[in-house]
XYZ file of C-alpha atoms in Angstrom:
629
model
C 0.000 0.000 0.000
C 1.399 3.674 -0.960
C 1.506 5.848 2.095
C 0.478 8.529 0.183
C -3.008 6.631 -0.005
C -6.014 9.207 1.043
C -4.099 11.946 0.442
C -6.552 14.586 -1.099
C -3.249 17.164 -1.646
C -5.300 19.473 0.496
C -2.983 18.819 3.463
C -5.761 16.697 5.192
C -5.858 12.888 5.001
C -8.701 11.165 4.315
C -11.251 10.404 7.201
C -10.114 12.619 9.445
C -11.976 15.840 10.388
C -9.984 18.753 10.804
C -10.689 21.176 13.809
C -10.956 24.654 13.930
C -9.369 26.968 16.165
C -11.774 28.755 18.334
C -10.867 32.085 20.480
C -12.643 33.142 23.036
C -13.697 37.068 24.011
C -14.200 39.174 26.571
C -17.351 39.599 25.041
C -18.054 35.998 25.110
C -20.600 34.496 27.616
C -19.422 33.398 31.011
C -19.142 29.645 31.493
C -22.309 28.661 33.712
C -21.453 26.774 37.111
C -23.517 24.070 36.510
C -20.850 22.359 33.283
C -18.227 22.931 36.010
C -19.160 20.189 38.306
C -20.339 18.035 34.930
C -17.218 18.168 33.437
C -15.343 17.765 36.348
C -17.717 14.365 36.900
C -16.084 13.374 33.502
C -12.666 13.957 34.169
C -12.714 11.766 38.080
C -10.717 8.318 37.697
C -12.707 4.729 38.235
C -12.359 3.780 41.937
C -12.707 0.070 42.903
C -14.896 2.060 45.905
C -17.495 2.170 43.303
C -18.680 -1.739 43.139
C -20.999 -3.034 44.943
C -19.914 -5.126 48.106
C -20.512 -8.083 45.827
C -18.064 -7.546 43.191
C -15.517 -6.116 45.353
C -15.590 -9.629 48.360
C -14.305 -11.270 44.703
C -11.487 -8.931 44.027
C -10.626 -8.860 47.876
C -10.735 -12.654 48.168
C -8.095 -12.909 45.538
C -5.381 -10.916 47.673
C -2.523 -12.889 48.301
C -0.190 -12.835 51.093
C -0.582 -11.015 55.408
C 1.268 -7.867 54.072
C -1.488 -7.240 50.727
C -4.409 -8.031 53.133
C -3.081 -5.736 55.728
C -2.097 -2.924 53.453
C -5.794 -3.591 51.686
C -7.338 -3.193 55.285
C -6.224 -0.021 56.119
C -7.838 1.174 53.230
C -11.522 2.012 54.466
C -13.414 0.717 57.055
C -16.127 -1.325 54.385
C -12.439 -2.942 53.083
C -11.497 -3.901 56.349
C -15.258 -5.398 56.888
C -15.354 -7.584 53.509
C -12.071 -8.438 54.401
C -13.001 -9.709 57.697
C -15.966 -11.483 56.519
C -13.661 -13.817 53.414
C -13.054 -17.392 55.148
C -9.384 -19.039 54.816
C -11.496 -21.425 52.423
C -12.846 -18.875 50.449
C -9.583 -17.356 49.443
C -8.965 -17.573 45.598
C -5.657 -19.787 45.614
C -2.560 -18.842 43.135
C -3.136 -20.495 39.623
C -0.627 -23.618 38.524
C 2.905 -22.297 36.910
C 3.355 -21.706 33.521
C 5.228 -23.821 31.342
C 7.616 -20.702 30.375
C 8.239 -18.923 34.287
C 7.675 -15.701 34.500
C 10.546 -13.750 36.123
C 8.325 -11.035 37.830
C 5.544 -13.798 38.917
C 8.763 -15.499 40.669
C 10.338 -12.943 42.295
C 6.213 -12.207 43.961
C 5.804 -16.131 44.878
C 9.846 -16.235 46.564
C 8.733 -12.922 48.684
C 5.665 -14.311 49.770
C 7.184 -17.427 50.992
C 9.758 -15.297 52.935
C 6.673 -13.643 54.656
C 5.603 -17.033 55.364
C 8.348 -17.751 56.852
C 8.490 -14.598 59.013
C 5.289 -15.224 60.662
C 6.230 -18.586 61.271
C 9.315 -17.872 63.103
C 7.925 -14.571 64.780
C 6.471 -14.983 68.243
C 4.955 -11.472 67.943
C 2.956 -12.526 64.669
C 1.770 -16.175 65.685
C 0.748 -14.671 69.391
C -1.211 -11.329 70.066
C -2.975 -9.872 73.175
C -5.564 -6.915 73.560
C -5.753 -5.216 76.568
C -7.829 -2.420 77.946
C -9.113 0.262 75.100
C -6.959 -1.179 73.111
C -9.514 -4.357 72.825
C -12.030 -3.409 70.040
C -13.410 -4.880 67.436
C -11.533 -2.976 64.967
C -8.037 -3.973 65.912
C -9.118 -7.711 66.176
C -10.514 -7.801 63.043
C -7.642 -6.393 61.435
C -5.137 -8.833 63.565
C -7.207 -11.518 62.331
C -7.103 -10.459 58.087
C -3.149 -11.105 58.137
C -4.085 -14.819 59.666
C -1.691 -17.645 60.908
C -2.345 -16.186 64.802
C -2.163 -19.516 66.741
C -2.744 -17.531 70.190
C -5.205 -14.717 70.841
C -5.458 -13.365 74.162
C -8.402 -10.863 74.717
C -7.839 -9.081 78.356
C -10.841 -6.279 78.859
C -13.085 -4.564 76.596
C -12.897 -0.932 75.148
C -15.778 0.501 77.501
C -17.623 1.805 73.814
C -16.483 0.041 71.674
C -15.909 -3.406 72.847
C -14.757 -6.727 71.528
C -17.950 -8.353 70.157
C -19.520 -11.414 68.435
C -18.294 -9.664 65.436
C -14.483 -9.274 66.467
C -14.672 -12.917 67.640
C -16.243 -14.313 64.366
C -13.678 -12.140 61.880
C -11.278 -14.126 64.018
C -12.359 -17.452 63.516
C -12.531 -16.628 59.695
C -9.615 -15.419 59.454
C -7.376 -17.564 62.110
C -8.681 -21.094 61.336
C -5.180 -22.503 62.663
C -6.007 -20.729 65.968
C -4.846 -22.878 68.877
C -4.902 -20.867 71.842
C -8.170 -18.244 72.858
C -8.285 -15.679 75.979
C -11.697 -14.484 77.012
C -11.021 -12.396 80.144
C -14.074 -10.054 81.321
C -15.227 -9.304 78.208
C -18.896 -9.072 78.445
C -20.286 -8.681 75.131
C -19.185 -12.013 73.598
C -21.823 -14.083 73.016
C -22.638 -17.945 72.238
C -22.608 -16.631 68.971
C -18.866 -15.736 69.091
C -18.074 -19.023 70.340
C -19.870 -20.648 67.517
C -18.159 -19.354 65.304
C -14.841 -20.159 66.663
C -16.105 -23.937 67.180
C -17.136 -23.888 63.333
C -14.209 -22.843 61.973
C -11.514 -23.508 64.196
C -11.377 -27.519 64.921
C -7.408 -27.179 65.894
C -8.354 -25.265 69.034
C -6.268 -26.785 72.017
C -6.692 -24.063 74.840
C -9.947 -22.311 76.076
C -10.163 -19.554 78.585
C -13.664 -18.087 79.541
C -13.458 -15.299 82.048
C -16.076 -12.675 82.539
C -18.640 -13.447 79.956
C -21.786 -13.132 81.708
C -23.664 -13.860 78.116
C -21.929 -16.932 77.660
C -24.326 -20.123 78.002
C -24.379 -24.072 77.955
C -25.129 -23.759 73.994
C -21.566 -21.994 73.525
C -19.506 -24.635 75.222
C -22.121 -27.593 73.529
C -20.716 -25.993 69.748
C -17.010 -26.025 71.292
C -17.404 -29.746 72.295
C -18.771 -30.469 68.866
C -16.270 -28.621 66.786
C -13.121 -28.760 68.592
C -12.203 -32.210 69.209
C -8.434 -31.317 70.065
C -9.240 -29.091 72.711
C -7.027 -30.246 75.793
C -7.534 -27.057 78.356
C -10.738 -25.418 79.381
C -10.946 -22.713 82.225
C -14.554 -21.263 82.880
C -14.656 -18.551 85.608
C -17.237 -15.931 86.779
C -19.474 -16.849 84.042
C -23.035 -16.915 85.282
C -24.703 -18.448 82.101
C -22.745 -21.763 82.220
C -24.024 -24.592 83.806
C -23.850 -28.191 83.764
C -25.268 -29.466 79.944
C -22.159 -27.412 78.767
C -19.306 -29.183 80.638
C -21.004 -32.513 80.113
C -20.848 -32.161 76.407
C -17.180 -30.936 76.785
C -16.710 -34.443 78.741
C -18.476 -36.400 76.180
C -16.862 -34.582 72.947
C -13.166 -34.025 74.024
C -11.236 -36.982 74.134
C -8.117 -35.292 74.557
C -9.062 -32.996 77.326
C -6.168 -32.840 79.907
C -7.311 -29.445 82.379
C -10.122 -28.226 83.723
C -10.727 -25.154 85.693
C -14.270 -24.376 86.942
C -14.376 -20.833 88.891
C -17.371 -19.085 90.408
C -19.760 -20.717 88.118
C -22.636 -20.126 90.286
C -24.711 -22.440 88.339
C -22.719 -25.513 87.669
C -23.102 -28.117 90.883
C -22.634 -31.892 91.219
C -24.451 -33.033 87.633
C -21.942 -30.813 86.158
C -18.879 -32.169 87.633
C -19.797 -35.595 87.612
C -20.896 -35.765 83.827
C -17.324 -34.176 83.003
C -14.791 -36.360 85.027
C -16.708 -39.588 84.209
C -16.702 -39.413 80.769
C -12.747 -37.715 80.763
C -11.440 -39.854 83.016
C -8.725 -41.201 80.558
C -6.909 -38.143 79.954
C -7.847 -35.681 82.376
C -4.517 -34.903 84.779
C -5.235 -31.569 85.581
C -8.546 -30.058 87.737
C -9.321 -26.946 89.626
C -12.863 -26.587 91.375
C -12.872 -23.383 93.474
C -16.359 -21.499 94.599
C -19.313 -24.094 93.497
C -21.899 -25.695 94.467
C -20.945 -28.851 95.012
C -21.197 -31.680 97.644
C -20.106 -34.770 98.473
C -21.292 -36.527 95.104
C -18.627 -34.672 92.968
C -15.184 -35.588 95.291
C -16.550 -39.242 95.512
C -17.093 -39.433 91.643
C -13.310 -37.596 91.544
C -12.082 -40.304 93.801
C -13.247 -43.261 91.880
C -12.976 -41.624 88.264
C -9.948 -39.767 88.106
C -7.586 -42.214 87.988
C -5.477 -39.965 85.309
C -5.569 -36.954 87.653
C -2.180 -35.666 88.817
C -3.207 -32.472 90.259
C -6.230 -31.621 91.869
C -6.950 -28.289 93.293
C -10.129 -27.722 95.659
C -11.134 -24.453 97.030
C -14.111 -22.549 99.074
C -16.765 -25.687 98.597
C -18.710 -25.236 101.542
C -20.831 -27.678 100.886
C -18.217 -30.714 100.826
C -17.341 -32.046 104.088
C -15.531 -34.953 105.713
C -17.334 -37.760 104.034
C -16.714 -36.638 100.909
C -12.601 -36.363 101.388
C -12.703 -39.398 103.180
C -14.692 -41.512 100.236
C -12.444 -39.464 97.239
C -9.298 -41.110 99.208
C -11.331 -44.627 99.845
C -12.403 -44.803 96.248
C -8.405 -45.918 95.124
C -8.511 -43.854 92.101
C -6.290 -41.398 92.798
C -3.076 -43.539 92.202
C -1.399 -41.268 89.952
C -2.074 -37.845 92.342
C 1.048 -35.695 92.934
C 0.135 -32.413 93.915
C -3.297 -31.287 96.143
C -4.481 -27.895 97.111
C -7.557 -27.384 99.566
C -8.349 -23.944 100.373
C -11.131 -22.630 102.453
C -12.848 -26.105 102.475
C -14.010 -27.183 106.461
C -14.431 -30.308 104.866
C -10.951 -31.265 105.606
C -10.248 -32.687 108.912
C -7.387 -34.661 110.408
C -9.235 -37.708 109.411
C -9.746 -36.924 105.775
C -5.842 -35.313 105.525
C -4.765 -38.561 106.399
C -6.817 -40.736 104.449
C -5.784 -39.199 101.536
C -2.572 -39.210 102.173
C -2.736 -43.246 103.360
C -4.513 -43.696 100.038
C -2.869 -41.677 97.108
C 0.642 -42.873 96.945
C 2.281 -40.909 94.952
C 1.502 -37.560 96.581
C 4.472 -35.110 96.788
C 3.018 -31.815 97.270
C 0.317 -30.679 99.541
C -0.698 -26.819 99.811
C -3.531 -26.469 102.913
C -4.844 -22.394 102.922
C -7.394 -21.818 105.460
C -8.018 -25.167 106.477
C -9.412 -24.274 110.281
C -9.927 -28.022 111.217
C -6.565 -29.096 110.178
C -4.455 -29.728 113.453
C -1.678 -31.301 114.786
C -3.350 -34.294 115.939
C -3.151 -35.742 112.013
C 0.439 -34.906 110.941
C 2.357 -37.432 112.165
C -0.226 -40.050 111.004
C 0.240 -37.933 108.064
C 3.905 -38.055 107.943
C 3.824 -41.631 107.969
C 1.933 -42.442 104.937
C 2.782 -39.871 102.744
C 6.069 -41.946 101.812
C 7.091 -39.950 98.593
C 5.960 -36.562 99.929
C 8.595 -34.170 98.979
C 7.106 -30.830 100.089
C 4.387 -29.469 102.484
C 3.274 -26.050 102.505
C 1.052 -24.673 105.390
C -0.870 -20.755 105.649
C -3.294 -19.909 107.939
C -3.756 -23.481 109.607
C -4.459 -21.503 113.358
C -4.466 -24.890 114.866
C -1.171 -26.349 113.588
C 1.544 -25.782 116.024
C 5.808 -26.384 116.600
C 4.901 -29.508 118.524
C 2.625 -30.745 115.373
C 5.532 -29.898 112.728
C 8.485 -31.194 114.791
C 6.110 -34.584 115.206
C 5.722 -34.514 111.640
C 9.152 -33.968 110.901
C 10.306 -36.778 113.135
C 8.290 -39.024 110.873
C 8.671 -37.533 107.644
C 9.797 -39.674 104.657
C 13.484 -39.257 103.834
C 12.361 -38.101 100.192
C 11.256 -34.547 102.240
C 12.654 -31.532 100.799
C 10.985 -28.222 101.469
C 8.384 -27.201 104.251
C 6.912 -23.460 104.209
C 4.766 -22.076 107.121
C 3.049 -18.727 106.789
C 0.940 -16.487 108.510
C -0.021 -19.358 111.358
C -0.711 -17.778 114.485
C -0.224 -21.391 115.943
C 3.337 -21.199 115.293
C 5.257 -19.403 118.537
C 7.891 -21.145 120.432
C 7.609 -23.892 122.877
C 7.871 -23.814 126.723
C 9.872 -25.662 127.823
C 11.806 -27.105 124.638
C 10.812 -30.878 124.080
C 13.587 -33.375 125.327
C 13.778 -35.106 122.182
C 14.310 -33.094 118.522
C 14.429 -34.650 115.322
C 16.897 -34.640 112.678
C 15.876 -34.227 109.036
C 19.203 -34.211 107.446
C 16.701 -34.282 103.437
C 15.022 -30.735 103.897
C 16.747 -28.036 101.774
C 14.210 -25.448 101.897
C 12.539 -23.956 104.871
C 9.971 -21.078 104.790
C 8.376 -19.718 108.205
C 6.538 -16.171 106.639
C 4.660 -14.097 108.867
C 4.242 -16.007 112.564
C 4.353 -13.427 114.694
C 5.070 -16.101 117.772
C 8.338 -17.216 116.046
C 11.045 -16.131 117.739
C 14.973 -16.389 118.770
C 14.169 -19.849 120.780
C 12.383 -21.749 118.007
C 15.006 -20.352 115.316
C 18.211 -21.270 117.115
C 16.078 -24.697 117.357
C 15.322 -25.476 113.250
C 19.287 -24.709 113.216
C 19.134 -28.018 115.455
C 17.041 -29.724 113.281
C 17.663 -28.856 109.539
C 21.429 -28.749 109.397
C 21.361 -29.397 105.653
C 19.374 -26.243 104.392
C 20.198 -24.340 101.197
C 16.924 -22.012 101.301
C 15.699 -19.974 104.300
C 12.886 -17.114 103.546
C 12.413 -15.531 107.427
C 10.034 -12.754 105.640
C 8.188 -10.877 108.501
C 9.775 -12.221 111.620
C 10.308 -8.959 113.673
C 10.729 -10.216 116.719
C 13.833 -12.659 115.137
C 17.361 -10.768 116.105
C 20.887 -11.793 115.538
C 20.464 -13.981 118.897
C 18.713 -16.419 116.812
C 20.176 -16.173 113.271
C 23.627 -17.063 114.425
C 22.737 -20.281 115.418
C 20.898 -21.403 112.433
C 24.122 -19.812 110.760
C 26.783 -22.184 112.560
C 24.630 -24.920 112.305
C 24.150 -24.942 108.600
C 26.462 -27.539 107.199
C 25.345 -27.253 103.411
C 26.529 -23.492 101.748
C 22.949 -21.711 102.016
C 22.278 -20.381 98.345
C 19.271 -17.964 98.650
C 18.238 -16.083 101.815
C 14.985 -14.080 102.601
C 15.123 -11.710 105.503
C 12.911 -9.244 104.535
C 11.140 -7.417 107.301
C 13.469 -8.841 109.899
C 13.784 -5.205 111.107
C 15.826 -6.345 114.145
C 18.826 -7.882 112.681
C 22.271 -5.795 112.348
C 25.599 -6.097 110.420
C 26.917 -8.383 112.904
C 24.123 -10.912 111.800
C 24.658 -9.849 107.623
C 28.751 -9.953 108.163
C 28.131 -14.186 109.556
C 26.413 -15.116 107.266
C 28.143 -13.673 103.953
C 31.830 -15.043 106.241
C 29.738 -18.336 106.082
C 28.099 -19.038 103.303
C 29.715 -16.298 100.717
C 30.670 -18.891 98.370
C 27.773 -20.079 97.529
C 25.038 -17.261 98.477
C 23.560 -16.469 95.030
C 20.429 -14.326 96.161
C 20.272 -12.183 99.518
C 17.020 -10.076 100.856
C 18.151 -7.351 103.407
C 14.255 -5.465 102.291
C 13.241 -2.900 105.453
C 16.106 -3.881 107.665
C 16.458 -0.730 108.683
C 19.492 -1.731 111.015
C 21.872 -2.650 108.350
C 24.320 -0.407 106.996
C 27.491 0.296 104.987
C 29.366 -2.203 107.261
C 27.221 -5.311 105.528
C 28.340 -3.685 102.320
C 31.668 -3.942 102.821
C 31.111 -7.524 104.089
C 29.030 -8.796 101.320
C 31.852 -7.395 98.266
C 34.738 -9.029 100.361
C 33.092 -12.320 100.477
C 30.581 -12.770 98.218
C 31.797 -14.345 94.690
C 28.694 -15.487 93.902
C 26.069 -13.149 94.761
C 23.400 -12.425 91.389
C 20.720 -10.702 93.101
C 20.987 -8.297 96.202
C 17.914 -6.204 97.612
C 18.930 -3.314 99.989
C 15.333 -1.525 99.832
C 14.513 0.556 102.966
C 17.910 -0.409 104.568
C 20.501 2.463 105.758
C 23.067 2.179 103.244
C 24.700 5.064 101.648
C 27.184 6.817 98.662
C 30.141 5.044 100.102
C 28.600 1.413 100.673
C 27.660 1.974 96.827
C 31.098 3.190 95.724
C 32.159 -0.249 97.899
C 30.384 -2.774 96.018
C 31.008 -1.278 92.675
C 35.024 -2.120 93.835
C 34.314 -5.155 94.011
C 35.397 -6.692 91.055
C 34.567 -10.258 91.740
C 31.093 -9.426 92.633
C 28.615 -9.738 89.373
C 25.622 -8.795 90.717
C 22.769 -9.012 88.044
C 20.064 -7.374 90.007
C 20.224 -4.581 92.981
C 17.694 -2.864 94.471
C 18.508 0.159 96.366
C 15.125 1.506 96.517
C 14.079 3.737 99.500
C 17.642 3.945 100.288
C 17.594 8.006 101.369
C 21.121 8.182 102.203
C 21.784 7.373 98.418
C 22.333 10.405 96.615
C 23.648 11.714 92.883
C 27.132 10.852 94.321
C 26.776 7.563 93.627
C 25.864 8.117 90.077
C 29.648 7.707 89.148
C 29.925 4.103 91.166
C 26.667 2.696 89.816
C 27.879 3.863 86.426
C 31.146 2.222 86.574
C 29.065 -1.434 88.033
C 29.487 -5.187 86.337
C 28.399 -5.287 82.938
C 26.574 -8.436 84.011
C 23.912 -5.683 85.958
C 20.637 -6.696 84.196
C 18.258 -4.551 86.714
C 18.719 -1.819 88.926
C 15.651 -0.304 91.290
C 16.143 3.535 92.150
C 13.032 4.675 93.140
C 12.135 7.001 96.334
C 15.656 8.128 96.560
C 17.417 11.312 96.132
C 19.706 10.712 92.633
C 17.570 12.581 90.481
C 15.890 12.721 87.084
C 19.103 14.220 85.076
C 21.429 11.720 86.660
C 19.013 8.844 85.725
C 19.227 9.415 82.274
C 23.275 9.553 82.057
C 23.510 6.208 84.331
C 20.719 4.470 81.081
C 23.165 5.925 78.964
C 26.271 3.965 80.912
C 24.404 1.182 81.821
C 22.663 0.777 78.567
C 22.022 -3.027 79.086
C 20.174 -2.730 82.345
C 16.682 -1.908 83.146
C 16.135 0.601 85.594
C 13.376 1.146 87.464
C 12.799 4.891 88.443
């Protein structure tokens, strides 16, 4: 073809129109406002904003990859709710590879992958929690578009704009991996919610249900049916829950392993019992505290829960003896290691030893507020608890020095920590019995808060426990150095971590024995509001101490120079000191703490006189330590 073909020589080529030139005047008529906005109308780009919901959940649904969905979220809040509302198994897969790779459609898939594997590998991304106002709907929703969270923690509710039925179902679409779920006082959640999560997340493992006044029996029947992995369920404070709820978890969950019932005013024995007999093959793990409950339940726990390993029971005023006594009779508590009973008058002497006669491989026993629990049971106690390793006793009024050196006379050679607190029962003995035992196997020893314990009955656990590596004396303000020498001499083992906090009567000469002692091996010391203890311990503690990680000094009378002493000290590598309420510590010792271990992890300054400015040059220094200000 010529390319001179349509030419008509006129200087125009054929078919197309020539325009004219056109010049407007002064004279010329004003443009009206109205073609302004028309023309403008014209001129305005195509926005995706501009489809209906429909059309745009089918472009949304085919974004690939947690950093696209995020970035597509933060567009508007309608993205961010069409986003929340596409399933994992609605999302639009990637198509099959071409034969011929494409080099750009490579280099896309390799940095996907890569994201992959960041949120893999990233605690922060598989595990998120939502506190306070920072708990709404909108910041779970948009937690849950990016996906792959295996743990969700949901602590408190935005007081307007709380976590909802919606924020929990965007969740379950989005997270169908989800493992882990936190509901703690968040009272708009609904069975709904739950629903949801029990419809699309069948991986869940962990359940936590605090607070949720509007959650019911049909919430925890959808869990049972569509969560068969779940091996941890903790219901507290939730008024709606009863007993067809935990019975279906019972019936549903195989793998179940820990229970936790709290405050559930409505749950009582058909509750309990439906749940342990049909979990009795797995369950290890369960915690009753404030129900209504009798007898029936510990009698069903004693005969069913042969898996159980730990079994906590607390405030059930309406179990009493019987019902320990039959739980122990029953024989099915073979496997039970550690029991707590709290605030139950249920437990006597009689039932504290049955159960320990009849669950043989008990090692740990914590008794709170146990009023009917006296001496009269712990040697028989003693005695049958053969593997019993440690014994922990608070607020036992009735339990006495003559009931715990009985006990320890008897105790199985396995024993290895006893802790006594706040027992008004416990004051020294008049006169001192003739005969003392020895229990060579306890390396711990805790006696917190008896305000009868005094010089006499301290010099006289020296006696007794010459092998200790742990002593916490916390709150003994009648204890002086008169009684802490002895238990210092006597100590043939190096003690490792000491607790005198509150001993408000003990001086340097006390501090300076022990450290001469025991400096070796004293890893963790507690001088906290001994207010007689000064420099002098200081200079003590950096002579002989070479392994000392963690020394508290709060409220004691130490000063600049007992400071500038242990940062001299160059075999001490302390990794925490607290120096808090220390008033003769001033700015001067900004230098000294400046110039401290490298190994210093955490340093406590507060209610002293160092100052704001000098605070921020010692983070500068100390750059690796948290300080606390």
């Amino acid at each position: 073809m010529s390319p001179f073909q349509g030419y008509r020589g006129d200087g125009v080529l054929a078919g197309v129109r020539s325009r004219k030139r056109v010049f407007a005047s002064a004279a010329d008529e004003p443009v009206t406002a109205a073609a302004v906005p028309k023309r403008q109308k014209r001129r305005e780009e195509p926005s995706l904003d501009a489809l209906p919901d429909e059309c745009l959940f089918e472009v949304l649904r085919r974004v690939r990859g947690a950093r696209a969905r995020c970035a597509s979220a933060c567009v508007s809040r309608r993205w961010l709710a069409l986003l929340a509302g596409i399933r994992a198994s609605d999302a639009v897969l990637a198509p099959a590879a071409p034969a011929v790779p494409d080099l750009n459609q490579e280099y896309l898939g390799d940095e996907d992958d890569d994201e992959a594997d960041l949120m893999d590998h990233d605690g922060d991304s598989r595990e998120r929690t939502f506190e306070g106002k920072e708990a709404t709907d909108a910041r779970l929703t948009a937690a849950a578009v990016a996906g792959r969270l295996a743990s969700v923690s949901v602590r408190g509710s935005h007081p307007a704009r709380g976590v909802t039925d919606a924020g929990i179902s965007a969740l379950a679409r989005g997270c169908p991996a989800l493992r882990s779920l936190a509901l703690w006082d968040v009272p708009q959640v609904t069975d709904v919610g739950l629903a949801e999560i029990a419809a699309e997340c069948h991986s869940l493992e962990r359940l936590d249900i605090t607070g949720c006044p509007l959650v019911t029996d049909k919430g925890l029947v959808a869990i049972a049916q569509g969560c068969p992995e779940l091996k941890s369920l903790t219901i507290e404070a939730c008024s709606g829950v009863a007993n067809e709820g935990l019975k279906a978890i019972g019936r549903s969950c195989a793998k179940l392993q820990a229970v936790n019932i709290k405050n559930c005013a409505q749950v009582d024995d058909q509750g309990v019992s439906g749940l342990v007999c049909s979990a009795t093959a797995s369950l290890a793990k369960v915690r009753l505290q404030g129900l209504n409950i009798t007898d029936a339940s510990l009698a069903v726990i004693g005969y069913y829960g042969k898996a159980i390993t730990d079994l906590t029971l607390a405030r059930l005023p309406a179990v009493g003896e019987r019902g320990f006594w039959v739980m122990a009779n029953a024989l099915g508590l073979q496997k039970l290691r550690c029991m707590t009973v709290v605030s139950c008058p249920g437990l006597t002497d009689l039932a504290l030893a049955s159960v320990a006669k009849f669950s043989p491989s008990l090692k740990l026993v914590n008794l709170r507020k146990c009023s009917k629990v006296s001496d009269g049971c712990l040697k028989e106690f003693a005695e049958s608890a053969r593997v019993l390793e440690n014994l922990q006793i608070e607020e036992c009024n009735k339990v006495t020095l003559m009931g715990i050196l009985g006990f320890l006379l008897n105790c199985s050679p396995k024993f290895k920590a006893l802790s006594l607190a706040k027992c008004i029962g416990i004051k020294d003995i008049c006169p001192a019995p003739a005969q003392l035992p020895v229990c060579k196997s306890l390396r711990s020893l805790t006696i917190k808060d008896c305000p009868g314990f005094t010089d006499a009955s301290l010099a006289v656990v020296g006696m007794i426990c010459p092998q200790l590596e742990n002593v916490n004396l916390s709150g003994l303000g009648a204890v002086t150095d008169n009684g802490f020498l002895p238990l210092i001499k006597s100590s043939e083992s190096g003690l490792v971590n000491v607790d005198l906090n509150g001993c408000e009567n003990l001086t340097d000469a006390a501090v300076s024995a022990l450290v001469k002692a025991h400096g070796s091996s004293l890893a963790h010391l507690s001088l906290e509001g001994c207010s007689k203890i000064t420099d002098a311990s200081l200079f003590a503690i950096s002579e002989s101490c070479s392994q000392l990680a963690e020394l508290d000094l709060s409220n004691c009378m130490v000063s600049d120079y007992g400071v500038a002493v242990l940062a001299a000290a160059k075999q001490l590598k302390l990794r925490i000191l607290s120096l808090s309420g220390c008033m003769k510590v001033t700015q001067k010792s900004v230098p000294f703490l400046g110039s401290m271990s490298s190994s210093l992890e955490g340093l406590n300054l507060q209610f002293n006189f160092i100052g704001n400015h000098n605070i921020a040059s010692l983070e500068r220094q100390l750059w690796r330590c948290d300080i606390l200000a």
